[in-house]
Amino acid sequence: MLNGLTAEAFEQDLDEPGERIRDNTFVVELGQTNVGYFSLCFVERITHISVYCYGTVDVDWRRRGIGTAMFKFIFTRLEAIARQEAKHIHFIHRALTSISGETALGANFGMQEQNSLGILCLNDLNHIQVSSPPSGFKFRPPTLEDAPIWAEIYNNAFGGNKTVESVIHEFRGTGFSQNLYMLCENKTGTAVGLLYATLRGIHARIPTIE
């Protein structure tokens, strides 16, 4: 269900600094079969808590009401936590249009579309023409010392709340590679952009480029 993600990498994701994930991650069982999972990522804001939901139902078990049951469980849990901690919760779910019915399921629970992300796919790399970087710019892998500037560029670009501790945690993880993470510097040596990619088997992704 996680496209080649290793158990070690998944374990690391559950302990992201500053985010409550491990105690809010659940496996969905039907009899003796695991048919889905979801993680709720709690991020403290000044006036509320943002909760990001990541999860899926196994492709062989979709369209059977499991997603609906998952959301009912999630909202019951969030209502209890909101009362216990006396804070408003903003729930954010990533719905993939490539999964039939996922967007409609969110709409059935009163969710409203906030942002839309287009994903571009390239199936054949053999005929790509790669040009040199523009004059005066260079790319290099980041180090732990680059964590503050990495967080700053990311937050400025995406309005995020990524911390230096979170970046260091990521750089020390199993998914970090000097071939997949890059900082772009101008001719004065100032970092002006970043990108990172993931590679699982023959499938590669570029989740972030700025």
PDB file of C-alpha atoms in Angstrom:
ATOM      1  CA  MET A   1       0.000   0.000   0.000  1.00  0.00           C
ATOM      2  CA  LEU A   2       2.970   2.344   0.475  1.00  0.00           C
ATOM      3  CA  ASN A   3       4.684   1.876  -2.901  1.00  0.00           C
ATOM      4  CA  GLY A   4       7.885   0.263  -1.707  1.00  0.00           C
ATOM      5  CA  LEU A   5       8.398   2.297   1.468  1.00  0.00           C
ATOM      6  CA  THR A   6      10.548   0.313   3.882  1.00  0.00           C
ATOM      7  CA  ALA A   7       9.483  -0.472   7.441  1.00  0.00           C
ATOM      8  CA  GLU A   8      12.513   1.442   8.717  1.00  0.00           C
ATOM      9  CA  ALA A   9      11.594   4.583   6.778  1.00  0.00           C
ATOM     10  CA  PHE A  10       7.959   4.336   7.889  1.00  0.00           C
ATOM     11  CA  GLU A  11       9.078   4.028  11.528  1.00  0.00           C
ATOM     12  CA  GLN A  12      11.159   7.174  11.139  1.00  0.00           C
ATOM     13  CA  ASP A  13       8.215   9.111   9.703  1.00  0.00           C
ATOM     14  CA  LEU A  14       6.182   8.298  12.808  1.00  0.00           C
ATOM     15  CA  ASP A  15       8.658  10.187  15.006  1.00  0.00           C
ATOM     16  CA  GLU A  16       8.827  13.474  13.095  1.00  0.00           C
ATOM     17  CA  PRO A  17       9.985  16.130  15.630  1.00  0.00           C
ATOM     18  CA  GLY A  18       7.252  18.482  16.814  1.00  0.00           C
ATOM     19  CA  GLU A  19       4.453  16.352  15.370  1.00  0.00           C
ATOM     20  CA  ARG A  20       2.258  13.787  17.106  1.00  0.00           C
ATOM     21  CA  ILE A  21       1.978  10.902  14.672  1.00  0.00           C
ATOM     22  CA  ARG A  22       2.913   7.545  16.216  1.00  0.00           C
ATOM     23  CA  ASP A  23       0.064   7.468  18.738  1.00  0.00           C
ATOM     24  CA  ASN A  24      -2.344   8.561  16.007  1.00  0.00           C
ATOM     25  CA  THR A  25      -1.494   5.922  13.397  1.00  0.00           C
ATOM     26  CA  PHE A  26      -3.859   2.994  12.914  1.00  0.00           C
ATOM     27  CA  VAL A  27      -4.138  -0.165  10.845  1.00  0.00           C
ATOM     28  CA  VAL A  28      -7.569  -1.167   9.555  1.00  0.00           C
ATOM     29  CA  GLU A  29      -8.281  -4.881   9.957  1.00  0.00           C
ATOM     30  CA  LEU A  30     -11.085  -6.909   8.443  1.00  0.00           C
ATOM     31  CA  GLY A  31     -10.977 -10.329  10.052  1.00  0.00           C
ATOM     32  CA  GLN A  32      -7.304 -11.312   9.883  1.00  0.00           C
ATOM     33  CA  THR A  33      -6.536  -9.094   6.876  1.00  0.00           C
ATOM     34  CA  ASN A  34      -4.977  -5.627   6.915  1.00  0.00           C
ATOM     35  CA  VAL A  35      -7.035  -3.632   4.432  1.00  0.00           C
ATOM     36  CA  GLY A  36      -5.906  -0.078   5.124  1.00  0.00           C
ATOM     37  CA  TYR A  37      -4.042   2.328   7.365  1.00  0.00           C
ATOM     38  CA  PHE A  38      -4.025   6.013   8.239  1.00  0.00           C
ATOM     39  CA  SER A  39      -1.787   8.431  10.110  1.00  0.00           C
ATOM     40  CA  LEU A  40      -2.980  11.638  11.719  1.00  0.00           C
ATOM     41  CA  CYS A  41      -0.215  14.227  11.948  1.00  0.00           C
ATOM     42  CA  PHE A  42      -0.856  16.816  14.691  1.00  0.00           C
ATOM     43  CA  VAL A  43       0.931  20.167  14.245  1.00  0.00           C
ATOM     44  CA  GLU A  44       0.506  22.833  16.911  1.00  0.00           C
ATOM     45  CA  ARG A  45      -0.405  26.315  15.672  1.00  0.00           C
ATOM     46  CA  ILE A  46      -0.877  29.500  17.705  1.00  0.00           C
ATOM     47  CA  THR A  47      -4.680  29.437  17.626  1.00  0.00           C
ATOM     48  CA  HIS A  48      -5.451  25.813  16.699  1.00  0.00           C
ATOM     49  CA  ILE A  49      -4.108  22.371  15.830  1.00  0.00           C
ATOM     50  CA  SER A  50      -3.651  21.368  12.206  1.00  0.00           C
ATOM     51  CA  VAL A  51      -4.198  17.647  11.606  1.00  0.00           C
ATOM     52  CA  TYR A  52      -2.973  16.215   8.319  1.00  0.00           C
ATOM     53  CA  CYS A  53      -4.341  12.822   7.323  1.00  0.00           C
ATOM     54  CA  TYR A  54      -2.317  10.336   5.283  1.00  0.00           C
ATOM     55  CA  GLY A  55      -3.688   6.899   4.524  1.00  0.00           C
ATOM     56  CA  THR A  56      -5.224   4.532   2.053  1.00  0.00           C
ATOM     57  CA  VAL A  57      -7.383   1.487   1.585  1.00  0.00           C
ATOM     58  CA  ASP A  58      -5.825  -1.462  -0.212  1.00  0.00           C
ATOM     59  CA  VAL A  59      -6.828  -1.445  -3.878  1.00  0.00           C
ATOM     60  CA  ASP A  60      -8.566  -4.838  -3.576  1.00  0.00           C
ATOM     61  CA  TRP A  61     -10.804  -3.587  -0.761  1.00  0.00           C
ATOM     62  CA  ARG A  62     -11.986  -0.229  -2.058  1.00  0.00           C
ATOM     63  CA  ARG A  63     -15.612   0.751  -2.656  1.00  0.00           C
ATOM     64  CA  ARG A  64     -16.800  -1.373   0.289  1.00  0.00           C
ATOM     65  CA  GLY A  65     -17.441   1.348   2.877  1.00  0.00           C
ATOM     66  CA  ILE A  66     -14.036   1.043   4.566  1.00  0.00           C
ATOM     67  CA  GLY A  67     -13.083   4.649   3.803  1.00  0.00           C
ATOM     68  CA  THR A  68     -16.349   5.883   5.286  1.00  0.00           C
ATOM     69  CA  ALA A  69     -15.726   3.857   8.446  1.00  0.00           C
ATOM     70  CA  MET A  70     -12.202   5.289   8.679  1.00  0.00           C
ATOM     71  CA  PHE A  71     -13.446   8.874   8.535  1.00  0.00           C
ATOM     72  CA  LYS A  72     -16.125   8.218  11.145  1.00  0.00           C
ATOM     73  CA  PHE A  73     -13.452   6.831  13.481  1.00  0.00           C
ATOM     74  CA  ILE A  74     -11.134   9.775  12.746  1.00  0.00           C
ATOM     75  CA  PHE A  75     -13.748  12.453  13.425  1.00  0.00           C
ATOM     76  CA  THR A  76     -14.879  10.785  16.645  1.00  0.00           C
ATOM     77  CA  ARG A  77     -11.261  10.727  17.833  1.00  0.00           C
ATOM     78  CA  LEU A  78     -10.610  14.348  16.823  1.00  0.00           C
ATOM     79  CA  GLU A  79     -13.764  15.575  18.562  1.00  0.00           C
ATOM     80  CA  ALA A  80     -12.637  13.893  21.781  1.00  0.00           C
ATOM     81  CA  ILE A  81      -9.125  15.384  21.528  1.00  0.00           C
ATOM     82  CA  ALA A  82     -10.510  18.857  20.758  1.00  0.00           C
ATOM     83  CA  ARG A  83     -12.657  18.721  23.898  1.00  0.00           C
ATOM     84  CA  GLN A  84      -9.846  17.318  26.035  1.00  0.00           C
ATOM     85  CA  GLU A  85      -7.268  19.899  24.917  1.00  0.00           C
ATOM     86  CA  ALA A  86      -9.785  22.756  24.505  1.00  0.00           C
ATOM     87  CA  LYS A  87      -8.451  23.667  21.054  1.00  0.00           C
ATOM     88  CA  HIS A  88      -9.934  23.990  17.611  1.00  0.00           C
ATOM     89  CA  ILE A  89      -8.749  21.410  15.093  1.00  0.00           C
ATOM     90  CA  HIS A  90      -8.336  22.057  11.375  1.00  0.00           C
ATOM     91  CA  PHE A  91      -8.510  18.704   9.560  1.00  0.00           C
ATOM     92  CA  ILE A  92      -6.679  18.449   6.227  1.00  0.00           C
ATOM     93  CA  HIS A  93      -7.020  15.378   4.023  1.00  0.00           C
ATOM     94  CA  ARG A  94      -5.057  14.686   0.863  1.00  0.00           C
ATOM     95  CA  ALA A  95      -7.491  13.195  -1.633  1.00  0.00           C
ATOM     96  CA  LEU A  96      -6.074  11.645  -4.800  1.00  0.00           C
ATOM     97  CA  THR A  97      -8.212  12.102  -7.883  1.00  0.00           C
ATOM     98  CA  SER A  98      -6.564   8.990  -9.307  1.00  0.00           C
ATOM     99  CA  ILE A  99      -8.412   6.923  -6.667  1.00  0.00           C
ATOM    100  CA  SER A 100     -12.022   6.596  -7.710  1.00  0.00           C
ATOM    101  CA  GLY A 101     -14.461   8.066  -5.206  1.00  0.00           C
ATOM    102  CA  GLU A 102     -11.903   9.527  -2.782  1.00  0.00           C
ATOM    103  CA  THR A 103     -12.730  13.160  -3.517  1.00  0.00           C
ATOM    104  CA  ALA A 104     -16.464  12.450  -3.436  1.00  0.00           C
ATOM    105  CA  LEU A 105     -16.054  10.675  -0.094  1.00  0.00           C
ATOM    106  CA  GLY A 106     -14.496  13.783   1.414  1.00  0.00           C
ATOM    107  CA  ALA A 107     -17.309  15.932   0.014  1.00  0.00           C
ATOM    108  CA  ASN A 108     -19.860  13.605   1.621  1.00  0.00           C
ATOM    109  CA  PHE A 109     -18.366  14.525   5.003  1.00  0.00           C
ATOM    110  CA  GLY A 110     -18.593  18.253   4.270  1.00  0.00           C
ATOM    111  CA  MET A 111     -14.947  18.793   3.290  1.00  0.00           C
ATOM    112  CA  GLN A 112     -14.234  21.649   0.912  1.00  0.00           C
ATOM    113  CA  GLU A 113     -11.452  21.734  -1.665  1.00  0.00           C
ATOM    114  CA  GLN A 114      -8.649  23.980  -0.444  1.00  0.00           C
ATOM    115  CA  ASN A 115      -5.863  23.387  -2.926  1.00  0.00           C
ATOM    116  CA  SER A 116      -5.441  21.274  -6.031  1.00  0.00           C
ATOM    117  CA  LEU A 117      -2.129  19.662  -6.951  1.00  0.00           C
ATOM    118  CA  GLY A 118      -1.359  18.396 -10.439  1.00  0.00           C
ATOM    119  CA  ILE A 119       1.052  15.482 -10.769  1.00  0.00           C
ATOM    120  CA  LEU A 120       3.061  15.110 -13.965  1.00  0.00           C
ATOM    121  CA  CYS A 121       4.419  11.689 -14.906  1.00  0.00           C
ATOM    122  CA  LEU A 122       7.328  10.775 -17.164  1.00  0.00           C
ATOM    123  CA  ASN A 123       7.479   7.130 -18.183  1.00  0.00           C
ATOM    124  CA  ASP A 124      10.642   7.188 -20.308  1.00  0.00           C
ATOM    125  CA  LEU A 125      13.866   8.876 -19.199  1.00  0.00           C
ATOM    126  CA  ASN A 126      15.971   7.546 -22.064  1.00  0.00           C
ATOM    127  CA  HIS A 127      15.248  10.422 -24.421  1.00  0.00           C
ATOM    128  CA  ILE A 128      15.480  13.311 -21.962  1.00  0.00           C
ATOM    129  CA  GLN A 129      17.925  16.069 -22.897  1.00  0.00           C
ATOM    130  CA  VAL A 130      19.580  17.380 -19.746  1.00  0.00           C
ATOM    131  CA  SER A 131      21.131  20.825 -20.028  1.00  0.00           C
ATOM    132  CA  SER A 132      23.722  22.421 -17.762  1.00  0.00           C
ATOM    133  CA  PRO A 133      22.576  24.722 -14.921  1.00  0.00           C
ATOM    134  CA  PRO A 134      22.277  28.436 -15.816  1.00  0.00           C
ATOM    135  CA  SER A 135      25.525  30.347 -15.580  1.00  0.00           C
ATOM    136  CA  GLY A 136      26.351  31.368 -12.019  1.00  0.00           C
ATOM    137  CA  PHE A 137      24.259  28.670 -10.354  1.00  0.00           C
ATOM    138  CA  LYS A 138      25.378  25.346  -8.952  1.00  0.00           C
ATOM    139  CA  PHE A 139      23.796  22.388  -7.191  1.00  0.00           C
ATOM    140  CA  ARG A 140      25.171  20.496  -4.211  1.00  0.00           C
ATOM    141  CA  PRO A 141      23.872  18.024  -1.617  1.00  0.00           C
ATOM    142  CA  PRO A 142      22.863  19.660   1.689  1.00  0.00           C
ATOM    143  CA  THR A 143      24.592  18.930   4.996  1.00  0.00           C
ATOM    144  CA  LEU A 144      23.271  19.125   8.552  1.00  0.00           C
ATOM    145  CA  GLU A 145      24.637  22.674   8.714  1.00  0.00           C
ATOM    146  CA  ASP A 146      22.239  23.611   5.898  1.00  0.00           C
ATOM    147  CA  ALA A 147      19.168  22.625   7.932  1.00  0.00           C
ATOM    148  CA  PRO A 148      18.237  26.243   8.890  1.00  0.00           C
ATOM    149  CA  ILE A 149      18.327  27.541   5.316  1.00  0.00           C
ATOM    150  CA  TRP A 150      16.536  24.428   4.040  1.00  0.00           C
ATOM    151  CA  ALA A 151      13.696  25.038   6.522  1.00  0.00           C
ATOM    152  CA  GLU A 152      13.599  28.745   5.664  1.00  0.00           C
ATOM    153  CA  ILE A 153      13.349  28.185   1.899  1.00  0.00           C
ATOM    154  CA  TYR A 154      10.703  25.493   2.361  1.00  0.00           C
ATOM    155  CA  ASN A 155       8.547  27.585   4.706  1.00  0.00           C
ATOM    156  CA  ASN A 156       8.784  30.705   2.549  1.00  0.00           C
ATOM    157  CA  ALA A 157       7.740  28.732  -0.522  1.00  0.00           C
ATOM    158  CA  PHE A 158       4.927  26.662   0.931  1.00  0.00           C
ATOM    159  CA  GLY A 159       3.807  28.614   3.982  1.00  0.00           C
ATOM    160  CA  GLY A 160       4.826  25.667   6.124  1.00  0.00           C
ATOM    161  CA  ASN A 161       6.032  25.321   9.678  1.00  0.00           C
ATOM    162  CA  LYS A 162       9.029  23.048   9.117  1.00  0.00           C
ATOM    163  CA  THR A 163      11.571  23.298  11.926  1.00  0.00           C
ATOM    164  CA  VAL A 164      15.330  22.906  11.867  1.00  0.00           C
ATOM    165  CA  GLU A 165      14.949  19.827  14.094  1.00  0.00           C
ATOM    166  CA  SER A 166      12.553  18.315  11.562  1.00  0.00           C
ATOM    167  CA  VAL A 167      15.013  18.874   8.709  1.00  0.00           C
ATOM    168  CA  ILE A 168      17.883  17.315  10.692  1.00  0.00           C
ATOM    169  CA  HIS A 169      15.647  14.314  11.459  1.00  0.00           C
ATOM    170  CA  GLU A 170      14.957  13.969   7.731  1.00  0.00           C
ATOM    171  CA  PHE A 171      18.619  14.337   6.703  1.00  0.00           C
ATOM    172  CA  ARG A 172      19.601  11.598   9.172  1.00  0.00           C
ATOM    173  CA  GLY A 173      16.910   9.251   7.894  1.00  0.00           C
ATOM    174  CA  THR A 174      17.135   6.301   5.560  1.00  0.00           C
ATOM    175  CA  GLY A 175      15.488   8.234   2.723  1.00  0.00           C
ATOM    176  CA  PHE A 176      18.228  10.864   2.562  1.00  0.00           C
ATOM    177  CA  SER A 177      20.669  10.528  -0.304  1.00  0.00           C
ATOM    178  CA  GLN A 178      23.270  12.895  -1.719  1.00  0.00           C
ATOM    179  CA  ASN A 179      21.935  11.981  -5.149  1.00  0.00           C
ATOM    180  CA  LEU A 180      18.318  12.832  -4.287  1.00  0.00           C
ATOM    181  CA  TYR A 181      18.594  16.010  -2.158  1.00  0.00           C
ATOM    182  CA  MET A 182      20.010  19.205  -3.687  1.00  0.00           C
ATOM    183  CA  LEU A 183      20.493  22.852  -2.764  1.00  0.00           C
ATOM    184  CA  CYS A 184      20.823  25.449  -5.508  1.00  0.00           C
ATOM    185  CA  GLU A 185      23.288  28.274  -4.869  1.00  0.00           C
ATOM    186  CA  ASN A 186      23.876  31.476  -6.805  1.00  0.00           C
ATOM    187  CA  LYS A 187      27.286  32.842  -7.715  1.00  0.00           C
ATOM    188  CA  THR A 188      27.748  34.385  -4.239  1.00  0.00           C
ATOM    189  CA  GLY A 189      27.148  31.007  -2.573  1.00  0.00           C
ATOM    190  CA  THR A 190      23.694  31.924  -1.270  1.00  0.00           C
ATOM    191  CA  ALA A 191      21.177  29.067  -1.268  1.00  0.00           C
ATOM    192  CA  VAL A 192      18.199  30.122  -3.397  1.00  0.00           C
ATOM    193  CA  GLY A 193      16.369  26.849  -4.080  1.00  0.00           C
ATOM    194  CA  LEU A 194      16.042  23.217  -3.171  1.00  0.00           C
ATOM    195  CA  LEU A 195      14.663  19.927  -4.368  1.00  0.00           C
ATOM    196  CA  TYR A 196      14.411  16.411  -3.085  1.00  0.00           C
ATOM    197  CA  ALA A 197      13.356  13.181  -4.716  1.00  0.00           C
ATOM    198  CA  THR A 198      12.464   9.663  -3.645  1.00  0.00           C
ATOM    199  CA  LEU A 199      13.456   6.438  -5.344  1.00  0.00           C
ATOM    200  CA  ARG A 200      11.682   3.167  -4.548  1.00  0.00           C
ATOM    201  CA  GLY A 201      12.623   0.382  -6.890  1.00  0.00           C
ATOM    202  CA  ILE A 202      12.041   1.692 -10.411  1.00  0.00           C
ATOM    203  CA  HIS A 203       9.643   4.437  -9.286  1.00  0.00           C
ATOM    204  CA  ALA A 204      11.024   7.941  -8.654  1.00  0.00           C
ATOM    205  CA  ARG A 205       9.185  11.025  -7.437  1.00  0.00           C
ATOM    206  CA  ILE A 206      10.033  14.688  -6.877  1.00  0.00           C
ATOM    207  CA  PRO A 207       7.730  15.725  -4.007  1.00  0.00           C
ATOM    208  CA  THR A 208       9.326  19.147  -3.503  1.00  0.00           C
ATOM    209  CA  ILE A 209      11.084  21.601  -5.809  1.00  0.00           C
ATOM    210  CA  GLU A 210      11.483  25.309  -5.083  1.00  0.00           C
TER     211      GLU A 210
END
